[in-house]
Short mmCIF file of C-alpha atoms and ligand atoms in Angstrom, two decimals:
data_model
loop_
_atom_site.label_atom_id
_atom_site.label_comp_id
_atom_site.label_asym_id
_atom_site.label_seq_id
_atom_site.Cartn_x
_atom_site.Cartn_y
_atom_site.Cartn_z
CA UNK A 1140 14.94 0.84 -0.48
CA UNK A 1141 13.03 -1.92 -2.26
CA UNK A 1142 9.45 -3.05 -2.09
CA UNK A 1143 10.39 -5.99 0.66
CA UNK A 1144 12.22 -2.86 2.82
CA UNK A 1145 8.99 -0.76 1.86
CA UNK A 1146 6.38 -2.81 2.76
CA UNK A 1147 8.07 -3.79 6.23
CA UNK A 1148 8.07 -0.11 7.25
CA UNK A 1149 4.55 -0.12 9.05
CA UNK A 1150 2.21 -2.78 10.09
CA UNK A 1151 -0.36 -1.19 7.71
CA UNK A 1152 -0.09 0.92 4.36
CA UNK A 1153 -2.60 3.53 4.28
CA UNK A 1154 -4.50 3.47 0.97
CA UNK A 1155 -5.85 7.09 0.25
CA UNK A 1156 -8.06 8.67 -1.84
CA UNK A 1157 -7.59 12.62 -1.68
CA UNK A 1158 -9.44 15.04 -3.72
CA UNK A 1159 -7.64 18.21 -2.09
CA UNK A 1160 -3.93 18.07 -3.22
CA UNK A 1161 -3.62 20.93 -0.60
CA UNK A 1162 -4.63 18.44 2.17
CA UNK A 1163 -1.80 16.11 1.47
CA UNK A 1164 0.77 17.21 3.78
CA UNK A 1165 -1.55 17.96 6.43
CA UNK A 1166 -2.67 14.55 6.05
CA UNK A 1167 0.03 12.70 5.70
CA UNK A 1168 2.15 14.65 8.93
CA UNK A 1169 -1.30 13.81 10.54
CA UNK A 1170 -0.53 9.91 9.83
CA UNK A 1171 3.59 9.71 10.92
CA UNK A 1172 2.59 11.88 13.76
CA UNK A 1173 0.18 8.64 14.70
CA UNK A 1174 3.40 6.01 13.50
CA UNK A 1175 3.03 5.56 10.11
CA UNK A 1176 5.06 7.11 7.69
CA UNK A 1177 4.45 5.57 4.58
CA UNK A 1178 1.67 6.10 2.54
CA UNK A 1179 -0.35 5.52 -0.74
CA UNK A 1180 -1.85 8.04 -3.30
CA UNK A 1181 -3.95 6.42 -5.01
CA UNK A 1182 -4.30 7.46 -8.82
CA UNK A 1183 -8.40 7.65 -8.83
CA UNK A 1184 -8.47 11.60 -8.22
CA UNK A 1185 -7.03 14.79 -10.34
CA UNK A 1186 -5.17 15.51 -7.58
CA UNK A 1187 -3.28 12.56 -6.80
CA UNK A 1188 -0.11 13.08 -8.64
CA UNK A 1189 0.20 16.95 -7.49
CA UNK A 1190 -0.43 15.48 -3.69
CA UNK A 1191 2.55 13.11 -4.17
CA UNK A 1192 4.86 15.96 -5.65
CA UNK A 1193 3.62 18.04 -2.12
CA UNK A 1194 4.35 15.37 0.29
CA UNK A 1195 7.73 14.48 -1.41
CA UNK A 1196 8.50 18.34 -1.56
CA UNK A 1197 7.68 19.26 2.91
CA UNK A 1198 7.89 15.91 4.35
CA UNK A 1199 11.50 14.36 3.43
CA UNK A 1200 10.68 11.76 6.43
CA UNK A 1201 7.56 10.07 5.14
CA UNK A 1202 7.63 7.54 1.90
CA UNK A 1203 5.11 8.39 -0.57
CA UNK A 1204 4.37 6.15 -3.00
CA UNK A 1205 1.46 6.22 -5.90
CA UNK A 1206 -1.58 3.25 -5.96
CA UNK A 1207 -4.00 2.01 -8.39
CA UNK A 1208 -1.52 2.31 -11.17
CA UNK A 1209 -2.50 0.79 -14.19
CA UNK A 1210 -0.20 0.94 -16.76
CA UNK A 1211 3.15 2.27 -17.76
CA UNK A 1212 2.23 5.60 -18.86
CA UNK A 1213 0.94 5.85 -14.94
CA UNK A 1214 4.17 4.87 -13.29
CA UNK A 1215 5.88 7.10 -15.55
CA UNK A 1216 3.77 9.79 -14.68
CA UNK A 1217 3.96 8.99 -10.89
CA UNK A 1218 7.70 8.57 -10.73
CA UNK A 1219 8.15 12.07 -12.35
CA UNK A 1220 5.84 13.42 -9.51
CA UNK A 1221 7.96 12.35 -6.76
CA UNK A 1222 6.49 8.81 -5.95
CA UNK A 1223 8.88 6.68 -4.05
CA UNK A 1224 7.09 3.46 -5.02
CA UNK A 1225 3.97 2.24 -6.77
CA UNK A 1226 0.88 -0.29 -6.20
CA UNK A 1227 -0.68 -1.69 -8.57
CA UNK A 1228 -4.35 -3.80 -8.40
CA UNK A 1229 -3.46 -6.32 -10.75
CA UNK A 1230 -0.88 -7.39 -13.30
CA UNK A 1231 -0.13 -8.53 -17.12
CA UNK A 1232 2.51 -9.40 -19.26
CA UNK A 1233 2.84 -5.95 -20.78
CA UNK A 1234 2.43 -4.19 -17.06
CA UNK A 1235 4.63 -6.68 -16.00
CA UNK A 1236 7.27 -5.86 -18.21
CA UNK A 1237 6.86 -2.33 -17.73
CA UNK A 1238 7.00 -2.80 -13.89
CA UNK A 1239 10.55 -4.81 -14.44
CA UNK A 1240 12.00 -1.45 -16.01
CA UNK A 1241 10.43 1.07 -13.88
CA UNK A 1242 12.38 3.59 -12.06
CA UNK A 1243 11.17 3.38 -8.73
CA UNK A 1244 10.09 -0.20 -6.75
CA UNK A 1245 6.75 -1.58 -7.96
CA UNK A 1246 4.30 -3.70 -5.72
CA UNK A 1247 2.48 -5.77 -8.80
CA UNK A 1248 -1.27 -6.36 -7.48
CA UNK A 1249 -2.09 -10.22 -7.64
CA UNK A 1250 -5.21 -12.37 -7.00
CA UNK A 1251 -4.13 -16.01 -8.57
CA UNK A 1252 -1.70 -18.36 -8.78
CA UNK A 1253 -1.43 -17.49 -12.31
CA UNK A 1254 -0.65 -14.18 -11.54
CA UNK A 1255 2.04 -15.23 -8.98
CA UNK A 1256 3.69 -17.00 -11.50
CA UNK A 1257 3.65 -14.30 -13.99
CA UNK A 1258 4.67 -11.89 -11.06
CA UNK A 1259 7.65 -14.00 -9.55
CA UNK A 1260 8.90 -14.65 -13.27
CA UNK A 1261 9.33 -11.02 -13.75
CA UNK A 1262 12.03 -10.46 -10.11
CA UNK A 1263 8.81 -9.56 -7.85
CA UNK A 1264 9.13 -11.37 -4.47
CA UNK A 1265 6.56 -9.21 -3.15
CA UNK A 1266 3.07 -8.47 -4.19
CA UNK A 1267 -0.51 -6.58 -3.26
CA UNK A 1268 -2.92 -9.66 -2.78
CA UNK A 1269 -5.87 -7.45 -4.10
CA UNK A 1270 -8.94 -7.63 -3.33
CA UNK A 1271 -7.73 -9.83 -0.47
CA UNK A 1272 -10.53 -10.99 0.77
CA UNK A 1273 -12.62 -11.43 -2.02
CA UNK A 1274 -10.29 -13.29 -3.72
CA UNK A 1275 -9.91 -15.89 -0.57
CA UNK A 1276 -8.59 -13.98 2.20
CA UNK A 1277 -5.94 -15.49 4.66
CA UNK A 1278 -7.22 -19.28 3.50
CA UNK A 1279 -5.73 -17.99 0.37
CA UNK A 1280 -2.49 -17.03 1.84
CA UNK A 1281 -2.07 -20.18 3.62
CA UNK A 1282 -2.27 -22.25 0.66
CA UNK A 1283 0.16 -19.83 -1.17
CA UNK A 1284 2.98 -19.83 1.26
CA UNK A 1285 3.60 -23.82 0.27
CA UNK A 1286 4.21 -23.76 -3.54
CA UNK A 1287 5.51 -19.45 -3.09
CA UNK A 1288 6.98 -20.19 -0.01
CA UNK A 1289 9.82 -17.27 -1.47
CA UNK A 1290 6.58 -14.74 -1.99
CA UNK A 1291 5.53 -11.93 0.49
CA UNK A 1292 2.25 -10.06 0.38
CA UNK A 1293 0.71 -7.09 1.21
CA UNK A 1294 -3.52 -7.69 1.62
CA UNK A 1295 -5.62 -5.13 0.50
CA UNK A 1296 -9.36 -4.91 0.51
CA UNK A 1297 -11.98 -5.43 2.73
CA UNK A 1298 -9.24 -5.36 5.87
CA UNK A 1299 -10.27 -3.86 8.86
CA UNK A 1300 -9.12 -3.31 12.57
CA UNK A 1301 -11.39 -6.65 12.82
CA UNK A 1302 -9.14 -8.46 10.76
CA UNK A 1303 -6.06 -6.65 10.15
CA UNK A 1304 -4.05 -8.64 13.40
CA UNK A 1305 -4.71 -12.03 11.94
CA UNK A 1306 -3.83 -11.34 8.18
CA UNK A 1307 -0.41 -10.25 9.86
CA UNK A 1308 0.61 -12.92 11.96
CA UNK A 1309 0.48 -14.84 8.14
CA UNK A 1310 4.15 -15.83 7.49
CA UNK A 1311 3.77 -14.68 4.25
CA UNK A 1312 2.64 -11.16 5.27
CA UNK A 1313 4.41 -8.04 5.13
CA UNK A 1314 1.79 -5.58 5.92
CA UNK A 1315 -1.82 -5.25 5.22
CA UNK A 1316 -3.09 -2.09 3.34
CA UNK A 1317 -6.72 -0.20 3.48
CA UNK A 1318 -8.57 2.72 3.80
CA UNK A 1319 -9.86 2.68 7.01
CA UNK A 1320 -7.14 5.35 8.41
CA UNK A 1321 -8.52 7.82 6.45
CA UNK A 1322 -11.83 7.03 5.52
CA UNK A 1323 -13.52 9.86 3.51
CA UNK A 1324 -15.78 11.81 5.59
CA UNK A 1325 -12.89 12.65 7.70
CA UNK A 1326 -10.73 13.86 4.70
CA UNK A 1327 -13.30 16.26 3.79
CA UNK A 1328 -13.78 17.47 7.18
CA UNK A 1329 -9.80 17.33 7.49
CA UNK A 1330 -10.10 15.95 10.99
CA UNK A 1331 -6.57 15.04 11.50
CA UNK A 1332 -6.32 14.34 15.38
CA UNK A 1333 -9.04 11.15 13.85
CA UNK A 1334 -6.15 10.24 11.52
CA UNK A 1335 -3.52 10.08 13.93
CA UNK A 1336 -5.61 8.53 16.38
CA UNK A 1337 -6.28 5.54 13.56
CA UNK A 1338 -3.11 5.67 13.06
CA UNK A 1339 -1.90 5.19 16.29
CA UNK A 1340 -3.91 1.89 16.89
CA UNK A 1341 -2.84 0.40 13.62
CA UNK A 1342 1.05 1.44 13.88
CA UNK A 1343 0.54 -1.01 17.32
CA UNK A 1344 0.09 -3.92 15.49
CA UNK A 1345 3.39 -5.95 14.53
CA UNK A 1346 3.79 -8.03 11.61
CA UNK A 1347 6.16 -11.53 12.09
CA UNK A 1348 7.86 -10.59 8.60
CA UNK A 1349 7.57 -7.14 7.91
CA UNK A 1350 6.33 -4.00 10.06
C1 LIG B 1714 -7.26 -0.47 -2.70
O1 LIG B 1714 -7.25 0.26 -3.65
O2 LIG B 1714 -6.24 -1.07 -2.36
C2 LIG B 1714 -8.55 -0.71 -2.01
O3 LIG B 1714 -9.53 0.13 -2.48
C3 LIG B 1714 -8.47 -0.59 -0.54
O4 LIG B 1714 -9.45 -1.43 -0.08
P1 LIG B 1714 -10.30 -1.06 1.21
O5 LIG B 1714 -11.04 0.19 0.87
O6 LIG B 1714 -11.22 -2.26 1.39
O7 LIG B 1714 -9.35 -0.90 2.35
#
C-alpha cells in the first residue's frame, strides 16, 4: 500500500499520544470498532514503539503507522517495531533522503512551498501539511493546489470536528489528522466507548480524494 492508498483509508488519521503501551490494542480495536482503522503512534512517549509492535502483533486488520519521526535513526527504529508507515512534522535534505530509502511509506511533514519542492523532488506526491493551520490553513491549500496541482495533503494541527469537513472537501485533501479522537484525559481513564463514539462521527465524514 503506499502513502496515497494510506492516507485515503479514513476521512481522519488519528494522531495519538499513549503513555501505556498496554493500552494500545484496547485503544486502537476501540477506534476500528468506531470506523477507523488506521492510526498514528506518535514517537513523543517511551512507549510508542512497543505500542506499535502490540497493535501490529493482535490486530492484523488495523494499519499502524509511527508519527513525529524525526530522523532516520527513528524510521529505522519504527519500521523494525512493526510500523506500517511513518509521519513526519517536517522535512530536510538529509530526512528527505533518508525518507526516499526507507522501508516502509513515509508521509514527509511540510509547511512551505520550499518544502514542497524539496518534498516532490524526492518521489513524495503526498505530504502532512503540519501545523496546518498555523501555517495558513485551507487558504494555504488553495493556493497550493495551482502550482502542486500533482500534490495531496494530509492537515494536521489545530483541526477539529469544527473544521475538519471543510479542510476535506479541499481537492487537494486526502484526509485530515488530529488528536481530538483520543484526547488525553480519556486515554488515561481508558474510556473506550468515548473513542469509538469520536470515532464514529469522524469515520462519517467523506473526503472528495481520499477517505
Ligand atoms: C501532530 O503531531 O500531528 C499534532 O500534534 C496534532 O495536532 P492536534 O493536536 O492539533 O490535532
Amino acid at each position: 500500500m503506499d502513502a496515497q492508498q494510506i492516507l485515503s483509508l479514513s476521512p481522519v488519521m488519528p494522531v495519538v499520544a499513549l503513555h501505556d503501551a498496554e493500552a494500545a490494542v484496547d485503544l486502537a480495536h476501540a477506534l476500528h470498532a468506531g470506523g477507523i482503522g488506521v492510526l498514528e503512534i506518535t514517537l513523543r512517549t517511551p512507549s510508542a514503539l512497543t505500542a506499535i509492535a502490540n497493535i501490529r502483533r493482535a490486530l492484523p486488520d488495523v494499519l499502524v503507522g509511527a508519527g513525529t519521526v524525526l530522523d532516520a535513526a527513528q524510521l529505522a527504529a519504527a519500521a523494525d517495531a512493526g510500523a506500517q508507515f511513518a509521519i513526519s512534522p517536517g522535512i530536510n535534505p538529509a530526512f528527505a533522503e533518508a525518507c526516499a530509502r526507507a522501508p516502509v511509506p513515509v508521509i514527509p511533514g511540510v509547511a512551505t512551498a520550499g518544502e514542497v519542492m524539496l518534498a516532490s523532488a524526492h518521489g513524495f506526491g503526498v505530504c502532512k501539511l503540519f501545523p496546518a493551520e498555523a501555517a495558513g490553513g485551507r487558504a494555504l491549500l488553495k493556493a497550493w493546489h495551482a502550482p502542486f496541482a500533482h500534490m495531496r495533503f494530509c492537515p494536521t494541527g489545530g483541526i477539529s470536528p469544527d473544521n475538519a469537513a471543510d479542510y476535506l472537501r479541499l481537492p487537494n485533501v486526502l484526509c485530515v489528522g488530529g488528536s481530538w479522537l483520543t484526547p488525553p484525559d480519556v486515554l488515561a481513564r481508558r474510556d473506550w466507548h468515548t473513542v469509538t463514539a469520536l470515532a464514529r462521527q469522524a469515520a462519517a465524514w467523506r473526503s472528495e480524494q481520499g477517505g
